[in-house]
Amino acid sequence: MNKPIAPAAPARDIKAIVNAGLAHRHAAERRFRLYGLVAISLGLAFVVLMFASIISKGYPAFWQTYIELPVAFDAAVIDPEGKRDPKVLENADYAALVRASLRSLFPQVEGRRDLRALYALASSSAPLQLRAAVLDNPTLIGSTQPVWVLASATVDTFVKGNIDRSLDETLRPIKDQDIAWVDKLRADDRLERRFNSILFNHGDSREPEQAGIRGALMGSFYTLLVTFLLSFPIGVATAVYLEEFAPKNRWTDLIEVNINNLAAVPSIVFGLLGLAVFINFFGLPRSAPLVGGLVLSLMTLPVIIIAGRAALTSVPPSIREAALGMGASKLQMVGHHVLPLAMPGMLTGSIIGMARALGESAPLLMIGMVAFIVDIPKGMFDPATVLPVQIYLWADLPERAFVERTSAAIMVLLAFMILMNGLAIILRKRFERRW
Amino acid sequence: MIKQKIALALAANLTLAGAAQAQSARDYISIVGSSTVYPFSTAVAEQFGKTNSSFKTPKVESTGTGGGFKLFCGGVGTEYPDIANASRPIKKSEIETCAKNGVKEIIEVNIGFDGIVIASSKKNKPMALTLEDLWLALAKEVPEPGTGKLVANPFKTWKDVNPELPANKIEVLGPPPTSGTRDAFVELVMDHGCKKFPVIKDLEKSDEKKAKAICGTLREDGAYIEAGENDNLIVNKLVANSNALGIFGYSFMEENLDKVQGETVNGVAPNFENIADGKYPISRPLFFYVKKAHVGVIPGIKEFIAEFTSEKAAGDEGYLSNKGLIPLPKDKRKQVAADANSLKTLAP
């Protein structure tokens, strides 16, 4: 018989000791929870701060000021010979129409300098807008129509209240007489704020009011398409081979270490590699989404391979054994059973990898995608830029009106990020199997 | 699995098609180079694309002056850029590299000036600086007050540098060494600011290289803060820290006159007129360089040069001056435009 080593009396002592220490231990736990809470709320506070700053700066960019001009489509200016020849209509001096209509609104303005300032109220896109309208509908010629044209960026910034009118005239980009004109236009109901569809429909421009992210969005789309088409099949195939077929020896260990290393390589290195291999050696065009996609797929491949292998290992061996036991070949076992079960995990990994690729700008510096491109790319070979690069380029421009557009572009990028990461979470929640 | 095969086949097709495409001719102008010239070059490119419906809008890359010349001088052929923007004249070594790679005829076009301003927050009292003050405040080694021997920069406040200046801590936010603005600042401020001191004069006679190094080396003890390439960032930092001075391009000051003020240098205020006159000491010429061999091969180069040098772009009231470019004096402008449009190349 084993006798208790300690006598009965000290047992009460142990309880006392435990009780004495209990308060201390509970306090430690409370403290630990508090630290956790502080850490999380600090993190959240920064996220809220970032979002608040970006959104408060960026939301005005979704609105754009328009001016209503009574435009007299003067036949003598547009089509003096009256033949309605499209060539003539295309090359007519539509800027003169804009100038004339501004003069008709403010007939008292005189002198070259003042007139120049007056003409600057409307965006330089106004003549192009009139040209498009006339080419679309030549019957306009000879009539006077109210036309809403874009206000210049300075007027827009002022109307949005981003320029303090109480400042001394020399200190603000908009002069007293401009303010008087804008006030008059506003009093006459000739000023309107509308949803800024240009931001989503136009390519880049040096005039803030005409600048849009469509070009960058399409560039990002083509780049990511190439990235996905390359990195997903190759990544999945690599993961399957390494996990299911490859012998476990020194060589596969070496490959595994290298893949893990590659996932941690700074992205600019992939850019340099892309420049040396794809552009200088293979002679692919600079600034093309194809090259961007190739570089980014180098970057996302390791992420997809690692996620894919993790998904494959989480499929229990019993499934494999059952399949093999029923007479399936190894390829059938993988193709029919293991891969479908691992697919949600692999897709989640790929989407997270793609989201990272979407936000990447550093490797694209080297391959010429940091560029001013007005025309919207129509394919993988047209010069293009991507959303993060567009943000970087706009942030660097002196015009004040680009500040809000930069933030607006960041909001669009963040929206895509949230969408992609949300998709990854939904996929995981819906299809994940627990064993 | 079948889907995967399709994807693989697609990917393979893409790569092949890409290689084939690369060999076909480029039908748009490709421009690379300085980030200082970028805002002007892009404005011209956009205007050019809009007004000439027969040409595509040129592509403008912001690679920095040096990086631009490296690409530009890579060779002749559609895979190399046609035009390089530069915030300094092309160097002899770059001309040699160009020539080695077959780029023999280069057209140089001076488009105007860019002023570099020393600015502070509006909350601060304006300071009247001289090039010597700036050098003493920012050089790594300066003559010790009294003895005149070179010592590690001991100055902590502007008052230490010059008794007439306020007793504010020396804190200057400026561009990093990779920036062309930094090169220009060193050349225009530091290299000139040191010239008046006897110890430098002596050194120049005995060891010119060392004198140049002493003049041009910025201090590294935290008084000069490398604030990154983004000039807007420096403007925002000045607003947050009213003690600091910032170094950036004139166009950024012009857009932010409600937040920052430019300090006078050698008694001259940094404004449009003074920079255009050449009175303001810290200004540099801006250029673009055209590969003559590409004129006629890539459509629109001649027209692009004409647009860039036209009065409506580079003139006194041209759209580039609205973007902050300081135009050349009228006579010089005419000369430059005539030379450029007749495709006059640099003398070898």
PDB file of N, CA and C in Angstrom, chain B residues 83-122:
ATOM      1  N   ILE B  83      13.235  59.296 -77.083  1.00  0.00           N
ATOM      2  CA  ILE B  83      13.520  60.583 -76.475  1.00  0.00           C
ATOM      3  C   ILE B  83      13.896  60.359 -75.010  1.00  0.00           C
ATOM      4  N   ALA B  84      14.914  61.111 -74.528  1.00  0.00           N
ATOM      5  CA  ALA B  84      15.281  61.044 -73.120  1.00  0.00           C
ATOM      6  C   ALA B  84      15.110  62.427 -72.506  1.00  0.00           C
ATOM      7  N   ASN B  85      14.362  62.503 -71.414  1.00  0.00           N
ATOM      8  CA  ASN B  85      14.238  63.758 -70.682  1.00  0.00           C
ATOM      9  C   ASN B  85      15.378  63.854 -69.684  1.00  0.00           C
ATOM     10  N   ALA B  86      15.872  65.092 -69.446  1.00  0.00           N
ATOM     11  CA  ALA B  86      16.992  65.212 -68.521  1.00  0.00           C
ATOM     12  C   ALA B  86      16.901  66.524 -67.760  1.00  0.00           C
ATOM     13  N   SER B  87      17.251  66.476 -66.480  1.00  0.00           N
ATOM     14  CA  SER B  87      17.278  67.705 -65.697  1.00  0.00           C
ATOM     15  C   SER B  87      18.703  68.236 -65.596  1.00  0.00           C
ATOM     16  N   ARG B  88      19.585  67.761 -66.451  1.00  0.00           N
ATOM     17  CA  ARG B  88      20.949  68.294 -66.577  1.00  0.00           C
ATOM     18  C   ARG B  88      21.408  67.978 -67.995  1.00  0.00           C
ATOM     19  N   PRO B  89      22.456  68.685 -68.482  1.00  0.00           N
ATOM     20  CA  PRO B  89      22.942  68.358 -69.819  1.00  0.00           C
ATOM     21  C   PRO B  89      23.510  66.941 -69.838  1.00  0.00           C
ATOM     22  N   ILE B  90      23.504  66.326 -71.014  1.00  0.00           N
ATOM     23  CA  ILE B  90      24.057  64.979 -71.147  1.00  0.00           C
ATOM     24  C   ILE B  90      25.552  65.013 -70.840  1.00  0.00           C
ATOM     25  N   LYS B  91      26.041  63.976 -70.141  1.00  0.00           N
ATOM     26  CA  LYS B  91      27.468  63.950 -69.783  1.00  0.00           C
ATOM     27  C   LYS B  91      28.284  63.399 -70.936  1.00  0.00           C
ATOM     28  N   LYS B  92      29.586  63.725 -70.914  1.00  0.00           N
ATOM     29  CA  LYS B  92      30.473  63.254 -71.965  1.00  0.00           C
ATOM     30  C   LYS B  92      30.488  61.727 -72.005  1.00  0.00           C
ATOM     31  N   SER B  93      30.532  61.135 -70.801  1.00  0.00           N
ATOM     32  CA  SER B  93      30.586  59.677 -70.731  1.00  0.00           C
ATOM     33  C   SER B  93      29.328  59.064 -71.341  1.00  0.00           C
ATOM     34  N   GLU B  94      28.207  59.762 -71.160  1.00  0.00           N
ATOM     35  CA  GLU B  94      26.961  59.222 -71.717  1.00  0.00           C
ATOM     36  C   GLU B  94      26.951  59.328 -73.240  1.00  0.00           C
ATOM     37  N   ILE B  95      27.509  60.432 -73.747  1.00  0.00           N
ATOM     38  CA  ILE B  95      27.607  60.566 -75.209  1.00  0.00           C
ATOM     39  C   ILE B  95      28.461  59.442 -75.774  1.00  0.00           C
ATOM     40  N   GLU B  96      29.556  59.119 -75.031  1.00  0.00           N
ATOM     41  CA  GLU B  96      30.449  58.047 -75.500  1.00  0.00           C
ATOM     42  C   GLU B  96      29.731  56.703 -75.501  1.00  0.00           C
ATOM     43  N   THR B  97      28.980  56.438 -74.409  1.00  0.00           N
ATOM     44  CA  THR B  97      28.225  55.171 -74.358  1.00  0.00           C
ATOM     45  C   THR B  97      27.256  55.098 -75.521  1.00  0.00           C
ATOM     46  N   CYS B  98      26.590  56.214 -75.771  1.00  0.00           N
ATOM     47  CA  CYS B  98      25.639  56.281 -76.868  1.00  0.00           C
ATOM     48  C   CYS B  98      26.328  55.922 -78.182  1.00  0.00           C
ATOM     49  N   ALA B  99      27.449  56.581 -78.433  1.00  0.00           N
ATOM     50  CA  ALA B  99      28.155  56.395 -79.692  1.00  0.00           C
ATOM     51  C   ALA B  99      28.593  54.945 -79.838  1.00  0.00           C
ATOM     52  N   LYS B 100      29.038  54.347 -78.724  1.00  0.00           N
ATOM     53  CA  LYS B 100      29.500  52.956 -78.763  1.00  0.00           C
ATOM     54  C   LYS B 100      28.369  52.022 -79.204  1.00  0.00           C
ATOM     55  N   ASN B 101      27.136  52.392 -78.811  1.00  0.00           N
ATOM     56  CA  ASN B 101      25.998  51.537 -79.157  1.00  0.00           C
ATOM     57  C   ASN B 101      25.313  51.975 -80.441  1.00  0.00           C
ATOM     58  N   GLY B 102      25.976  52.859 -81.190  1.00  0.00           N
ATOM     59  CA  GLY B 102      25.441  53.229 -82.497  1.00  0.00           C
ATOM     60  C   GLY B 102      24.539  54.446 -82.496  1.00  0.00           C
ATOM     61  N   VAL B 103      24.336  55.046 -81.299  1.00  0.00           N
ATOM     62  CA  VAL B 103      23.497  56.247 -81.260  1.00  0.00           C
ATOM     63  C   VAL B 103      24.425  57.447 -81.448  1.00  0.00           C
ATOM     64  N   LYS B 104      24.616  57.859 -82.700  1.00  0.00           N
ATOM     65  CA  LYS B 104      25.637  58.865 -82.972  1.00  0.00           C
ATOM     66  C   LYS B 104      25.054  60.265 -83.061  1.00  0.00           C
ATOM     67  N   GLU B 105      23.848  60.366 -83.599  1.00  0.00           N
ATOM     68  CA  GLU B 105      23.284  61.697 -83.794  1.00  0.00           C
ATOM     69  C   GLU B 105      22.183  61.958 -82.763  1.00  0.00           C
ATOM     70  N   ILE B 106      22.461  62.935 -81.899  1.00  0.00           N
ATOM     71  CA  ILE B 106      21.508  63.259 -80.844  1.00  0.00           C
ATOM     72  C   ILE B 106      21.132  64.732 -80.967  1.00  0.00           C
ATOM     73  N   ILE B 107      19.833  64.995 -80.876  1.00  0.00           N
ATOM     74  CA  ILE B 107      19.373  66.383 -80.925  1.00  0.00           C
ATOM     75  C   ILE B 107      19.094  66.838 -79.495  1.00  0.00           C
ATOM     76  N   GLU B 108      19.714  67.933 -79.098  1.00  0.00           N
ATOM     77  CA  GLU B 108      19.492  68.444 -77.746  1.00  0.00           C
ATOM     78  C   GLU B 108      18.492  69.597 -77.798  1.00  0.00           C
ATOM     79  N   VAL B 109      17.486  69.555 -76.929  1.00  0.00           N
ATOM     80  CA  VAL B 109      16.506  70.645 -76.881  1.00  0.00           C
ATOM     81  C   VAL B 109      16.379  71.144 -75.449  1.00  0.00           C
ATOM     82  N   ASN B 110      16.707  72.421 -75.264  1.00  0.00           N
ATOM     83  CA  ASN B 110      16.564  73.036 -73.949  1.00  0.00           C
ATOM     84  C   ASN B 110      15.143  73.586 -73.858  1.00  0.00           C
ATOM     85  N   ILE B 111      14.388  73.136 -72.846  1.00  0.00           N
ATOM     86  CA  ILE B 111      12.978  73.538 -72.826  1.00  0.00           C
ATOM     87  C   ILE B 111      12.671  74.652 -71.843  1.00  0.00           C
ATOM     88  N   GLY B 112      13.574  74.918 -70.912  1.00  0.00           N
ATOM     89  CA  GLY B 112      13.292  75.957 -69.930  1.00  0.00           C
ATOM     90  C   GLY B 112      14.060  75.704 -68.653  1.00  0.00           C
ATOM     91  N   PHE B 113      13.622  76.362 -67.584  1.00  0.00           N
ATOM     92  CA  PHE B 113      14.336  76.242 -66.321  1.00  0.00           C
ATOM     93  C   PHE B 113      13.429  75.693 -65.233  1.00  0.00           C
ATOM     94  N   ASP B 114      14.087  75.132 -64.239  1.00  0.00           N
ATOM     95  CA  ASP B 114      13.373  74.702 -63.045  1.00  0.00           C
ATOM     96  C   ASP B 114      14.093  75.334 -61.868  1.00  0.00           C
ATOM     97  N   GLY B 115      13.356  76.053 -61.033  1.00  0.00           N
ATOM     98  CA  GLY B 115      13.965  76.631 -59.843  1.00  0.00           C
ATOM     99  C   GLY B 115      13.902  75.637 -58.701  1.00  0.00           C
ATOM    100  N   ILE B 116      14.947  75.632 -57.871  1.00  0.00           N
ATOM    101  CA  ILE B 116      14.884  74.816 -56.660  1.00  0.00           C
ATOM    102  C   ILE B 116      14.725  75.793 -55.499  1.00  0.00           C
ATOM    103  N   VAL B 117      13.683  75.605 -54.696  1.00  0.00           N
ATOM    104  CA  VAL B 117      13.431  76.570 -53.634  1.00  0.00           C
ATOM    105  C   VAL B 117      13.800  75.979 -52.279  1.00  0.00           C
ATOM    106  N   ILE B 118      14.218  76.900 -51.381  1.00  0.00           N
ATOM    107  CA  ILE B 118      14.413  76.545 -49.982  1.00  0.00           C
ATOM    108  C   ILE B 118      13.196  77.142 -49.280  1.00  0.00           C
ATOM    109  N   ALA B 119      12.306  76.303 -48.793  1.00  0.00           N
ATOM    110  CA  ALA B 119      11.048  76.830 -48.290  1.00  0.00           C
ATOM    111  C   ALA B 119      10.827  76.432 -46.846  1.00  0.00           C
ATOM    112  N   SER B 120       9.959  77.203 -46.181  1.00  0.00           N
ATOM    113  CA  SER B 120       9.586  76.843 -44.819  1.00  0.00           C
ATOM    114  C   SER B 120       8.090  77.061 -44.660  1.00  0.00           C
ATOM    115  N   SER B 121       7.566  76.626 -43.516  1.00  0.00           N
ATOM    116  CA  SER B 121       6.149  76.797 -43.246  1.00  0.00           C
ATOM    117  C   SER B 121       5.808  78.280 -43.194  1.00  0.00           C
ATOM    118  N   LYS B 122       4.562  78.603 -43.568  1.00  0.00           N
ATOM    119  CA  LYS B 122       4.101  79.992 -43.526  1.00  0.00           C
ATOM    120  C   LYS B 122       4.131  80.562 -42.119  1.00  0.00           C
TER     121      LYS B 122
END
